[in-house]
Every structure is written in structure tokens, then in C-alpha cells.
Amino acid sequence: MAVPTEAHVAELMDRVRAGGGGVISEPQQHPWGYSGVCSDLDGHLWQVIVQPPQDS
């Protein structure tokens, strides 16, 4: 799932925790971009990453 900013990644992880999901990998900078991994209530994993800028 791509979001526009690092703040959006953090906000989504907070919402996952509050809703009973799990944070598998805390948001952090990686060579490919800023991302974190969480799980929903059914155990499905979701990677949340900052959407790369679009070239014009």
C-alpha cells in the first residue's frame, strides 16, 4: 500500500495498533524507500511504503 508521506506511514501503523492489528516491522528508511509492515486481524501482512515521486 503506498501513501504520500512518512507521517502517513506512522499514522497508519498507530491506527493498526489501536484496532488490534500488529506491527511486524516498525517504519524505517530502507534503500528502496521508507516503509513498515503490519498485519490485519486475519493475519494478512501489509507493507506500507511512501509512494515514490512521479516523474513528469
mmCIF file of C-alpha atoms in Angstrom, residues 23-52:
data_model
loop_
_atom_site.group_PDB
_atom_site.id
_atom_site.type_symbol
_atom_site.label_atom_id
_atom_site.label_comp_id
_atom_site.label_asym_id
_atom_site.label_seq_id
_atom_site.Cartn_x
_atom_site.Cartn_y
_atom_site.Cartn_z
ATOM 1 C CA VAL A 23 3.177 -4.043 13.661
ATOM 2 C CA ILE A 24 5.662 -6.536 12.272
ATOM 3 C CA SER A 25 8.338 -4.061 11.204
ATOM 4 C CA GLU A 26 8.413 -0.513 12.577
ATOM 5 C CA PRO A 27 8.541 2.180 9.898
ATOM 6 C CA GLN A 28 12.097 2.978 8.860
ATOM 7 C CA GLN A 29 14.221 4.110 5.943
ATOM 8 C CA HIS A 30 15.371 1.330 3.591
ATOM 9 C CA PRO A 31 17.448 1.516 0.388
ATOM 10 C CA TRP A 32 14.201 1.329 -1.625
ATOM 11 C CA GLY A 33 12.291 3.885 0.477
ATOM 12 C CA TYR A 34 10.516 4.460 3.778
ATOM 13 C CA SER A 35 8.223 1.617 4.848
ATOM 14 C CA GLY A 36 6.814 -0.562 7.601
ATOM 15 C CA VAL A 37 4.952 -3.873 7.727
ATOM 16 C CA CYS A 38 1.779 -4.573 9.685
ATOM 17 C CA SER A 39 -0.794 -7.344 9.976
ATOM 18 C CA ASP A 40 -4.562 -7.119 9.942
ATOM 19 C CA LEU A 41 -6.883 -9.045 12.262
ATOM 20 C CA ASP A 42 -6.902 -12.013 9.872
ATOM 21 C CA GLY A 43 -3.090 -12.205 9.925
ATOM 22 C CA HIS A 44 -2.554 -10.829 6.414
ATOM 23 C CA LEU A 45 0.654 -8.816 6.080
ATOM 24 C CA TRP A 46 0.656 -5.316 4.573
ATOM 25 C CA GLN A 47 3.700 -3.310 3.573
ATOM 26 C CA VAL A 48 3.062 0.411 3.773
ATOM 27 C CA ILE A 49 5.529 2.483 1.755
ATOM 28 C CA VAL A 50 5.893 6.125 0.800
ATOM 29 C CA GLN A 51 4.912 6.479 -2.822
ATOM 30 C CA PRO A 52 7.933 7.498 -4.907
#
